[in-house]
Amino acid sequence: MTHTWDFATIIQNWQVLWVGLKGTVLIFLVTVVLGLAGGLLVGIARYARSRFLNWPAMAFVEVFRNTPVLVQIIWFYYAFPILTGIEVNPFLAAVLGISLNTMAFSAEIYRAGIQSIDPGQWEAGKAIGMTYNQTLRRIILPVAIKRVLPALTNRGIEVFKMSTLASVVAYVETLNQAKLIADLNFNPIEAYTAVALIFFVVLYPVVQGTYVLERILKKGD
Amino acid sequence: MVEWNFLAVFSDFDLLMIGLSNTLKVTALALLFGVPLGLVFAVMRLSTTRPLSMAAAFIIEFFRTTPPLVQLFWFFFALPILIDVRMTPFIAAIVTFSIQSSAFFAEIFRGGIQSIDKGQWEGAKAIGMNYRQSLQRVILPQAVKRMIPAFMERSIELLKTTTLVSTVAYADLMFQANDLAQKTFRPLEVYTVVAVMYFLLIFVFSQLSIAVERRLAQSGESTVR
């Protein structure tokens, strides 16, 4: 069986994909910002000596790291509204699922970064009269975050790929739009190939950039 | 206030258990095919024959940079048009997750192999081993031990990723949950129970991998990530 590739219908429908791509970028930006910023707070709480901060942070991280993202998104879409009475649209469900998951993963990255800093730095901060918060903010975090930058960019790449899961609750993003094109034009092969290529074209340079970043940081350390 | 009612969930609990066993089946089969394939890709990528290493690099990067859900849809909806096969959700799932995880396993293998001191290759060569023999008898046995933590982490990721098969109607735990939620009109209880089931399953594996990692650290092996 030979198949003749025909991307004409895809090109005709580029606007449909364009809408999807915008949806993908929107959800990516929201979840990556919430996930990485929230993760920093959770990571700091996880590192704190106080049990009231440490234990809830640990429980949060374990729960969200040890359950699949899809389960989280579906739970927020179908179960969360019943529990709280809050109306949840596809966008909110996907944002909650993906950003909480990203918070948990990035929290562990930040924590590892903070732990990797020599204790002498903390002592030096204390010696010149800085409080815990000041030392953390002015001395520890700038170095720690620089060290974990490659791991954080990897997380960002994962988040971009994860955004496709939002299609499961019918949020309008690239994969969802490709499904639409495939159903209307009976061309799943071109539609899904196009999506795969879009993701590859977007992410490949980013991945290569991460390698470069890793090399530069290794040299600097 | 919400009234929790787990009765409906637990009276049909065997449905979820079928899903759970299917989830484990897909994970195990994807590992069975994905790990050897990953080794093949890694050896190809490390090869000095340029076309071979470039082909492997392309495959690895492609499957690492495209979302697994897109790959699954491609193998399920698109591949049967390209080649004349009868695609079932089960086959699509196995094919997708084997290849997808093999791309990640390949990078773990490569990292492990590259972490071995060059002297080991030279030593093997000095006693008359060829490339294949050195790899098999000297390099891999050492590299594999270093790869175990990264390998286990990837396997856990794979277990979590298998939830995607529910979107092409394979009866894994997630799919059975959707089914049961619709039947019982109890999405809150069903999805909560399923989330707890996934949590317990994955948590056990995570703890196990942490224990193994500690044990390896004791025996003086640095870990490759």
Tab-separated table of C-alpha atoms in Angstrom:
chain	number	residue	atom	x	y	z
A	1	MET	CA	0.000	0.000	0.000
A	2	THR	CA	1.524	3.275	-1.038
A	3	HIS	CA	0.369	6.494	0.418
A	4	THR	CA	0.677	9.778	-1.433
A	5	TRP	CA	1.467	12.498	1.004
A	6	ASP	CA	-0.724	15.513	0.564
A	7	PHE	CA	-0.156	18.440	2.849
A	8	ALA	CA	-2.461	20.740	0.822
A	9	THR	CA	-5.350	20.398	3.273
A	10	ILE	CA	-3.031	21.161	6.161
A	11	ILE	CA	-1.741	24.295	4.472
A	12	GLN	CA	-5.308	25.341	3.628
A	13	ASN	CA	-6.191	24.955	7.285
A	14	TRP	CA	-3.106	26.648	8.659
A	15	GLN	CA	-5.255	29.105	10.562
A	16	VAL	CA	-6.832	26.257	12.512
A	17	LEU	CA	-3.372	25.063	13.529
A	18	TRP	CA	-2.289	28.633	14.229
A	19	VAL	CA	-5.132	29.033	16.732
A	20	GLY	CA	-3.995	25.796	18.325
A	21	LEU	CA	-0.384	26.907	18.473
A	22	LYS	CA	-1.423	30.106	20.221
A	23	GLY	CA	-3.373	28.008	22.715
A	24	THR	CA	-0.291	25.843	23.285
A	25	VAL	CA	1.955	28.868	23.829
A	26	LEU	CA	-0.561	30.492	26.185
A	27	ILE	CA	-0.936	27.437	28.403
A	28	PHE	CA	2.816	26.829	28.290
A	29	LEU	CA	3.610	30.379	29.450
A	30	VAL	CA	1.051	30.314	32.259
A	31	THR	CA	2.047	26.869	33.551
A	32	VAL	CA	5.801	27.372	33.223
A	33	VAL	CA	5.703	30.685	35.109
A	34	LEU	CA	3.389	29.380	37.842
A	35	GLY	CA	5.254	26.069	38.030
A	36	LEU	CA	8.791	27.415	38.247
A	37	ALA	CA	7.918	30.352	40.538
A	38	GLY	CA	5.701	28.260	42.812
A	39	GLY	CA	8.310	25.531	42.793
A	40	LEU	CA	10.865	27.952	44.200
A	41	LEU	CA	8.604	28.683	47.181
A	42	VAL	CA	7.899	24.992	47.743
A	43	GLY	CA	11.594	24.194	47.357
A	44	ILE	CA	12.520	26.784	49.992
A	45	ALA	CA	9.801	25.444	52.289
A	46	ARG	CA	11.101	21.923	51.697
A	47	TYR	CA	14.578	23.044	52.747
A	48	ALA	CA	13.371	24.954	55.816
A	49	ARG	CA	14.098	23.523	59.257
A	50	SER	CA	10.620	24.270	60.583
A	51	ARG	CA	8.460	21.161	60.412
A	52	PHE	CA	5.363	23.225	59.738
A	53	LEU	CA	6.922	24.310	56.466
A	54	ASN	CA	8.948	21.224	55.713
A	55	TRP	CA	6.317	18.506	56.075
A	56	PRO	CA	3.478	20.040	54.049
A	57	ALA	CA	5.963	20.874	51.310
A	58	MET	CA	7.250	17.297	51.332
A	59	ALA	CA	3.712	15.868	51.205
A	60	PHE	CA	2.851	18.185	48.317
A	61	VAL	CA	5.964	17.201	46.377
A	62	GLU	CA	5.439	13.470	46.919
A	63	VAL	CA	1.770	13.544	45.942
A	64	PHE	CA	2.297	15.489	42.739
A	65	ARG	CA	5.480	13.718	41.701
A	66	ASN	CA	4.044	10.274	42.254
A	67	THR	CA	0.827	10.630	40.282
A	68	PRO	CA	0.530	10.952	36.498
A	69	VAL	CA	-0.214	14.456	35.147
A	70	LEU	CA	-3.145	13.153	33.149
A	71	VAL	CA	-4.759	11.843	36.331
A	72	GLN	CA	-4.247	15.264	37.920
A	73	ILE	CA	-5.793	17.135	34.992
A	74	ILE	CA	-8.790	14.780	34.865
A	75	TRP	CA	-9.191	14.982	38.630
A	76	PHE	CA	-9.228	18.778	38.534
A	77	TYR	CA	-11.682	18.725	35.652
A	78	TYR	CA	-14.229	16.205	36.944
A	79	ALA	CA	-13.695	15.785	40.681
A	80	PHE	CA	-12.462	19.174	41.939
A	81	PRO	CA	-15.665	21.083	40.950
A	82	ILE	CA	-17.817	18.624	42.918
A	83	LEU	CA	-15.597	18.983	45.953
A	84	THR	CA	-15.365	22.771	45.958
A	85	GLY	CA	-18.283	24.017	43.871
A	86	ILE	CA	-15.820	26.020	41.779
A	87	GLU	CA	-16.555	25.904	38.079
A	88	VAL	CA	-13.581	24.526	36.183
A	89	ASN	CA	-13.120	25.027	32.463
A	90	PRO	CA	-10.645	22.982	30.392
A	91	PHE	CA	-8.031	25.721	30.569
A	92	LEU	CA	-8.173	25.967	34.357
A	93	ALA	CA	-8.096	22.179	34.807
A	94	ALA	CA	-5.035	21.861	32.575
A	95	VAL	CA	-3.311	24.829	34.211
A	96	LEU	CA	-3.918	23.437	37.699
A	97	GLY	CA	-2.728	19.932	36.772
A	98	ILE	CA	0.376	20.936	34.824
A	99	SER	CA	1.532	23.819	37.029
A	100	LEU	CA	1.113	21.931	40.313
A	101	ASN	CA	3.004	19.000	38.805
A	102	THR	CA	5.748	21.347	37.605
A	103	MET	CA	5.883	23.017	41.017
A	104	ALA	CA	6.550	19.645	42.648
A	105	PHE	CA	9.300	18.688	40.194
A	106	SER	CA	10.993	22.084	40.166
A	107	ALA	CA	10.803	22.301	43.976
A	108	GLU	CA	13.110	19.288	44.133
A	109	ILE	CA	15.438	20.905	41.600
A	110	TYR	CA	15.663	24.144	43.631
A	111	ARG	CA	16.161	22.174	46.832
A	112	ALA	CA	19.012	20.208	45.281
A	113	GLY	CA	20.525	23.486	44.131
A	114	ILE	CA	20.305	25.064	47.596
A	115	GLN	CA	21.740	21.929	49.207
A	116	SER	CA	24.662	21.902	46.795
A	117	ILE	CA	25.913	25.255	48.153
A	118	ASP	CA	28.817	25.002	50.583
A	119	PRO	CA	27.703	25.537	54.236
A	120	GLY	CA	30.509	28.091	54.506
A	121	GLN	CA	28.396	30.461	52.434
A	122	TRP	CA	25.637	30.363	55.042
A	123	GLU	CA	28.165	30.946	57.802
A	124	ALA	CA	29.718	33.842	55.904
A	125	GLY	CA	26.299	35.443	55.490
A	126	LYS	CA	25.622	35.062	59.188
A	127	ALA	CA	29.063	36.406	60.076
A	128	ILE	CA	28.429	39.696	58.322
A	129	GLY	CA	25.095	40.030	60.125
A	130	MET	CA	22.621	38.811	57.529
A	131	THR	CA	19.417	37.079	58.581
A	132	TYR	CA	18.412	33.678	57.172
A	133	ASN	CA	16.186	35.304	54.559
A	134	GLN	CA	18.825	37.793	53.517
A	135	THR	CA	21.499	35.121	53.170
A	136	LEU	CA	19.146	32.941	51.171
A	137	ARG	CA	18.079	35.744	48.857
A	138	ARG	CA	21.376	37.537	48.336
A	139	ILE	CA	23.994	34.791	48.556
A	140	ILE	CA	22.562	31.295	48.266
A	141	LEU	CA	19.788	31.571	45.662
A	142	PRO	CA	21.713	33.471	42.960
A	143	VAL	CA	24.387	30.760	42.905
A	144	ALA	CA	21.975	27.849	43.431
A	145	ILE	CA	19.649	28.920	40.620
A	146	LYS	CA	22.562	29.361	38.243
A	147	ARG	CA	23.664	25.821	39.020
A	148	VAL	CA	20.267	24.266	38.374
A	149	LEU	CA	19.502	26.320	35.270
A	150	PRO	CA	19.969	23.344	32.882
A	151	ALA	CA	17.633	21.196	34.979
A	152	LEU	CA	15.069	24.008	34.986
A	153	THR	CA	15.211	24.445	31.213
A	154	ASN	CA	14.718	20.694	30.872
A	155	ARG	CA	11.613	21.046	33.021
A	156	GLY	CA	10.446	23.847	30.749
A	157	ILE	CA	10.828	21.556	27.724
A	158	GLU	CA	8.829	18.872	29.540
A	159	VAL	CA	6.099	21.409	30.296
A	160	PHE	CA	5.879	22.383	26.633
A	161	LYS	CA	5.342	18.734	25.698
A	162	MET	CA	2.932	18.223	28.590
A	163	SER	CA	0.693	20.994	27.231
A	164	THR	CA	-0.648	18.468	24.680
A	165	LEU	CA	-2.404	16.692	27.545
A	166	ALA	CA	-4.775	19.647	27.783
A	167	SER	CA	-6.370	18.312	24.591
A	168	VAL	CA	-7.805	15.445	26.656
A	169	VAL	CA	-10.198	17.867	28.366
A	170	ALA	CA	-10.808	19.589	24.978
A	171	TYR	CA	-8.733	22.703	25.587
A	172	VAL	CA	-7.965	24.284	22.214
A	173	GLU	CA	-4.271	23.653	21.591
A	174	THR	CA	-2.199	22.325	18.685
A	175	LEU	CA	-2.970	18.618	19.042
A	176	ASN	CA	-6.661	19.290	19.597
A	177	GLN	CA	-6.778	21.390	16.433
A	178	ALA	CA	-4.917	18.708	14.471
A	179	LYS	CA	-7.551	16.223	15.599
A	180	LEU	CA	-10.179	18.604	14.229
A	181	ILE	CA	-8.410	18.875	10.865
A	182	ALA	CA	-7.922	15.101	10.716
A	183	ASP	CA	-11.591	14.436	11.433
A	184	LEU	CA	-12.829	16.924	8.840
A	185	ASN	CA	-10.401	16.100	6.030
A	186	PHE	CA	-9.764	12.408	6.720
A	187	ASN	CA	-6.010	13.039	6.703
A	188	PRO	CA	-4.743	11.933	10.141
A	189	ILE	CA	-1.344	11.073	8.736
A	190	GLU	CA	-0.583	14.585	7.482
A	191	ALA	CA	-2.288	16.284	10.423
A	192	TYR	CA	-0.402	14.377	13.134
A	193	THR	CA	2.858	14.457	11.199
A	194	ALA	CA	2.493	18.237	10.998
A	195	VAL	CA	2.019	18.476	14.774
A	196	ALA	CA	5.029	16.248	15.436
A	197	LEU	CA	7.111	18.434	13.112
A	198	ILE	CA	5.886	21.645	14.749
A	199	PHE	CA	6.962	20.401	18.179
A	200	PHE	CA	10.258	19.145	16.830
A	201	VAL	CA	11.025	22.427	15.066
A	202	VAL	CA	10.167	24.455	18.162
A	203	LEU	CA	11.929	22.272	20.721
A	204	TYR	CA	15.005	21.051	18.853
A	205	PRO	CA	16.791	24.440	18.930
A	206	VAL	CA	15.817	24.829	22.595
A	207	VAL	CA	17.304	21.430	23.451
A	208	GLN	CA	20.508	22.290	21.576
A	209	GLY	CA	20.552	25.600	23.454
A	210	THR	CA	20.383	23.700	26.736
A	211	TYR	CA	23.458	21.688	25.792
A	212	VAL	CA	25.335	24.921	25.049
A	213	LEU	CA	24.136	26.426	28.330
A	214	GLU	CA	25.301	23.335	30.216
A	215	ARG	CA	28.743	23.610	28.648
A	216	ILE	CA	29.043	27.329	29.422
A	217	LEU	CA	27.998	26.798	33.051
A	218	LYS	CA	30.431	23.914	33.429
A	219	LYS	CA	33.237	26.157	32.244
A	220	GLY	CA	32.218	28.951	34.608
A	221	ASP	CA	32.092	26.745	37.684
B	1	MET	CA	-20.838	19.952	51.922
B	2	VAL	CA	-19.976	17.026	49.723
B	3	GLU	CA	-21.012	13.556	50.768
B	4	TRP	CA	-18.375	11.045	49.887
B	5	ASN	CA	-19.772	7.702	48.853
B	6	PHE	CA	-17.213	5.085	47.988
B	7	LEU	CA	-19.673	2.194	47.860
B	8	ALA	CA	-20.240	2.478	44.117
B	9	VAL	CA	-16.493	2.486	43.490
B	10	PHE	CA	-15.680	-0.489	45.649
B	11	SER	CA	-18.532	-2.645	44.385
B	12	ASP	CA	-16.961	-2.378	40.932
B	13	PHE	CA	-13.394	-2.473	42.152
B	14	ASP	CA	-12.494	-5.455	39.954
B	15	LEU	CA	-12.943	-3.150	36.935
B	16	LEU	CA	-10.172	-0.962	38.286
B	17	MET	CA	-8.002	-3.981	39.044
B	18	ILE	CA	-8.279	-5.089	35.408
B	19	GLY	CA	-7.172	-1.585	34.440
B	20	LEU	CA	-4.272	-1.733	36.860
B	21	SER	CA	-3.038	-5.044	35.462
B	22	ASN	CA	-3.279	-3.645	31.918
B	23	THR	CA	-1.290	-0.577	32.984
B	24	LEU	CA	1.428	-2.837	34.378
B	25	LYS	CA	1.315	-5.010	31.267
B	26	VAL	CA	1.872	-2.060	28.911
B	27	THR	CA	4.675	-0.741	31.127
B	28	ALA	CA	6.409	-4.106	31.305
B	29	LEU	CA	6.189	-4.758	27.563
B	30	ALA	CA	7.391	-1.245	26.706
B	31	LEU	CA	10.371	-1.828	29.003
B	32	LEU	CA	11.021	-5.246	27.491
B	33	PHE	CA	11.282	-3.790	23.979
B	34	GLY	CA	12.454	-0.292	24.889
B	35	VAL	CA	15.584	-1.193	26.854
B	36	PRO	CA	17.288	-3.372	24.190
B	37	LEU	CA	16.264	-0.872	21.509
B	38	GLY	CA	17.737	1.927	23.631
B	39	LEU	CA	21.016	0.012	23.840
B	40	VAL	CA	21.041	-0.393	20.054
B	41	PHE	CA	20.445	3.356	19.548
B	42	ALA	CA	23.151	4.200	22.086
B	43	VAL	CA	25.735	1.969	20.420
B	44	MET	CA	24.746	3.429	17.042
B	45	ARG	CA	25.100	6.962	18.359
B	46	LEU	CA	28.539	6.215	19.788
B	47	SER	CA	29.622	4.594	16.537
B	48	THR	CA	32.400	6.261	14.564
B	49	THR	CA	30.516	5.621	11.317
B	50	ARG	CA	28.996	9.045	10.764
B	51	PRO	CA	25.746	8.162	8.949
B	52	LEU	CA	24.980	5.604	11.650
B	53	SER	CA	25.570	7.974	14.547
B	54	MET	CA	23.680	10.788	12.833
B	55	ALA	CA	20.667	8.587	12.143
B	56	ALA	CA	20.601	7.478	15.779
B	57	ALA	CA	21.006	11.060	16.991
B	58	PHE	CA	18.074	12.158	14.842
B	59	ILE	CA	15.786	9.370	16.031
B	60	ILE	CA	16.706	9.993	19.671
B	61	GLU	CA	16.219	13.763	19.448
B	62	PHE	CA	12.989	13.412	17.515
B	63	PHE	CA	11.371	11.123	20.036
B	64	ARG	CA	12.653	13.158	22.950
B	65	THR	CA	11.380	16.481	21.627
B	66	THR	CA	7.913	15.469	20.433
B	67	PRO	CA	5.102	14.921	22.959
B	68	PRO	CA	4.311	11.260	23.661
B	69	LEU	CA	0.605	11.907	23.075
B	70	VAL	CA	1.330	13.132	19.539
B	71	GLN	CA	3.458	10.031	18.919
B	72	LEU	CA	0.676	7.786	20.185
B	73	PHE	CA	-1.884	9.446	17.911
B	74	TRP	CA	0.521	9.179	15.020
B	75	PHE	CA	1.111	5.462	15.508
B	76	PHE	CA	-2.564	4.793	16.135
B	77	PHE	CA	-4.223	6.908	13.424
B	78	ALA	CA	-1.517	7.592	10.862
B	79	LEU	CA	0.709	4.508	10.681
B	80	PRO	CA	-2.073	2.115	9.524
B	81	ILE	CA	-2.531	4.358	6.455
B	82	LEU	CA	1.175	4.279	5.666
B	83	ILE	CA	1.679	0.546	6.051
B	84	ASP	CA	-0.998	-2.083	5.852
B	85	VAL	CA	-1.376	-3.183	9.456
B	86	ARG	CA	-4.336	-3.654	11.701
B	87	MET	CA	-3.680	-1.215	14.491
B	88	THR	CA	-5.168	-1.901	17.881
B	89	PRO	CA	-4.861	0.463	20.833
B	90	PHE	CA	-2.684	-2.167	22.503
B	91	ILE	CA	-0.189	-2.420	19.635
B	92	ALA	CA	-0.096	1.360	19.212
B	93	ALA	CA	0.647	1.748	22.905
B	94	ILE	CA	3.442	-0.836	22.908
B	95	VAL	CA	5.043	0.558	19.742
B	96	THR	CA	4.844	4.177	20.930
B	97	PHE	CA	6.129	3.649	24.435
B	98	SER	CA	8.842	1.201	23.379
B	99	ILE	CA	10.308	3.650	20.879
B	100	GLN	CA	9.688	6.722	23.035
B	101	SER	CA	11.331	5.239	26.114
B	102	SER	CA	14.131	3.706	24.030
B	103	ALA	CA	15.144	7.248	23.015
B	104	PHE	CA	15.500	8.153	26.685
B	105	PHE	CA	17.156	4.837	27.583
B	106	ALA	CA	19.632	5.392	24.742
B	107	GLU	CA	20.802	8.610	26.381
B	108	ILE	CA	21.139	6.842	29.726
B	109	PHE	CA	23.174	4.042	28.127
B	110	ARG	CA	25.319	6.598	26.318
B	111	GLY	CA	25.954	8.547	29.503
B	112	GLY	CA	26.866	5.327	31.299
B	113	ILE	CA	29.176	4.059	28.568
B	114	GLN	CA	30.889	7.451	28.214
B	115	SER	CA	31.424	7.672	31.965
B	116	ILE	CA	33.708	4.646	31.890
B	117	ASP	CA	37.385	5.506	31.891
B	118	LYS	CA	39.116	5.276	28.501
B	119	GLY	CA	41.770	3.054	30.049
B	120	GLN	CA	39.187	0.279	30.286
B	121	TRP	CA	38.766	0.285	26.502
B	122	GLU	CA	42.514	0.330	26.030
B	123	GLY	CA	42.955	-2.458	28.558
B	124	ALA	CA	40.419	-4.617	26.764
B	125	LYS	CA	42.088	-3.898	23.442
B	126	ALA	CA	45.484	-4.719	24.893
B	127	ILE	CA	44.388	-8.231	25.794
B	128	GLY	CA	43.112	-8.744	22.257
B	129	MET	CA	39.381	-7.999	22.542
B	130	ASN	CA	37.581	-6.413	19.630
B	131	TYR	CA	35.108	-3.512	20.001
B	132	ARG	CA	32.113	-5.752	20.547
B	133	GLN	CA	33.858	-7.934	23.096
B	134	SER	CA	35.186	-4.958	25.040
B	135	LEU	CA	31.749	-3.390	25.125
B	136	GLN	CA	30.044	-6.594	26.169
B	137	ARG	CA	32.552	-7.934	28.677
B	138	VAL	CA	34.301	-4.901	30.092
B	139	ILE	CA	32.420	-1.649	29.517
B	140	LEU	CA	28.735	-2.528	29.829
B	141	PRO	CA	28.945	-4.517	33.075
B	142	GLN	CA	30.469	-1.450	34.732
B	143	ALA	CA	28.297	1.086	32.926
B	144	VAL	CA	25.034	-0.709	33.712
B	145	LYS	CA	25.637	-0.489	37.417
B	146	ARG	CA	26.077	3.256	37.195
B	147	MET	CA	22.963	3.628	35.077
B	148	ILE	CA	20.583	1.880	37.435
B	149	PRO	CA	19.254	4.997	39.250
B	150	ALA	CA	18.577	6.930	36.029
B	151	PHE	CA	17.129	3.783	34.533
B	152	MET	CA	14.681	3.312	37.396
B	153	GLU	CA	13.627	6.950	37.285
B	154	ARG	CA	12.876	6.620	33.581
B	155	SER	CA	10.863	3.450	34.173
B	156	ILE	CA	8.729	5.296	36.706
B	157	GLU	CA	8.229	8.092	34.169
B	158	LEU	CA	7.175	5.458	31.678
B	159	LEU	CA	4.646	4.031	34.125
B	160	LYS	CA	3.138	7.499	34.499
B	161	THR	CA	3.149	8.126	30.751
B	162	THR	CA	1.150	4.953	30.063
B	163	THR	CA	-1.966	6.803	31.276
B	164	LEU	CA	-2.020	8.342	27.787
B	165	VAL	CA	-3.192	5.048	26.263
B	166	SER	CA	-6.620	5.730	27.739
B	167	THR	CA	-7.051	8.381	25.010
B	168	VAL	CA	-6.970	5.719	22.295
B	169	ALA	CA	-9.360	3.545	24.308
B	170	TYR	CA	-6.996	0.948	25.691
B	171	ALA	CA	-8.430	-0.348	28.961
B	172	ASP	CA	-5.705	0.809	31.342
B	173	LEU	CA	-6.420	2.076	34.855
B	174	MET	CA	-7.180	5.612	33.633
B	175	PHE	CA	-9.589	4.368	30.971
B	176	GLN	CA	-11.369	2.084	33.412
B	177	ALA	CA	-11.706	5.054	35.748
B	178	ASN	CA	-13.373	7.141	33.032
B	179	ASP	CA	-15.668	4.216	32.318
B	180	LEU	CA	-16.577	3.712	35.950
B	181	ALA	CA	-17.078	7.441	36.560
B	182	GLN	CA	-19.610	7.566	33.755
B	183	LYS	CA	-21.406	4.441	34.929
B	184	THR	CA	-21.668	5.400	38.569
B	185	PHE	CA	-22.006	9.191	38.251
B	186	ARG	CA	-19.407	9.371	40.989
B	187	PRO	CA	-16.415	11.098	39.347
B	188	LEU	CA	-15.178	12.552	42.635
B	189	GLU	CA	-14.830	9.186	44.354
B	190	VAL	CA	-13.664	7.270	41.275
B	191	TYR	CA	-10.932	9.720	40.277
B	192	THR	CA	-9.806	10.159	43.858
B	193	VAL	CA	-9.519	6.404	44.377
B	194	VAL	CA	-7.639	6.042	41.086
B	195	ALA	CA	-5.285	8.899	41.971
B	196	VAL	CA	-4.558	7.157	45.285
B	197	MET	CA	-3.973	3.850	43.469
B	198	TYR	CA	-1.491	5.481	41.106
B	199	PHE	CA	0.144	7.262	44.011
B	200	LEU	CA	0.648	4.069	46.013
B	201	LEU	CA	1.945	2.168	42.995
B	202	ILE	CA	4.407	4.851	41.930
B	203	PHE	CA	5.384	5.740	45.491
B	204	VAL	CA	6.410	2.135	46.173
B	205	PHE	CA	8.572	2.100	43.038
B	206	SER	CA	10.078	5.508	43.903
B	207	GLN	CA	11.012	4.382	47.411
B	208	LEU	CA	12.479	1.204	45.986
B	209	SER	CA	14.629	3.182	43.561
B	210	ILE	CA	15.803	5.481	46.379
B	211	ALA	CA	16.791	2.414	48.424
B	212	VAL	CA	18.691	0.912	45.498
B	213	GLU	CA	20.426	4.233	44.877
B	214	ARG	CA	21.552	4.374	48.510
B	215	ARG	CA	22.829	0.818	48.309
B	216	LEU	CA	24.791	1.650	45.148
B	217	ALA	CA	26.214	4.786	46.752
B	218	GLN	CA	27.490	2.603	49.596
B	219	SER	CA	29.306	0.323	47.203
B	220	GLY	CA	31.124	3.381	45.914
B	221	GLU	CA	29.451	3.869	42.559
B	222	SER	CA	28.863	7.400	41.413
B	223	THR	CA	25.503	7.820	39.747
B	224	VAL	CA	24.926	9.055	36.232
B	225	ARG	CA	21.951	11.300	35.685
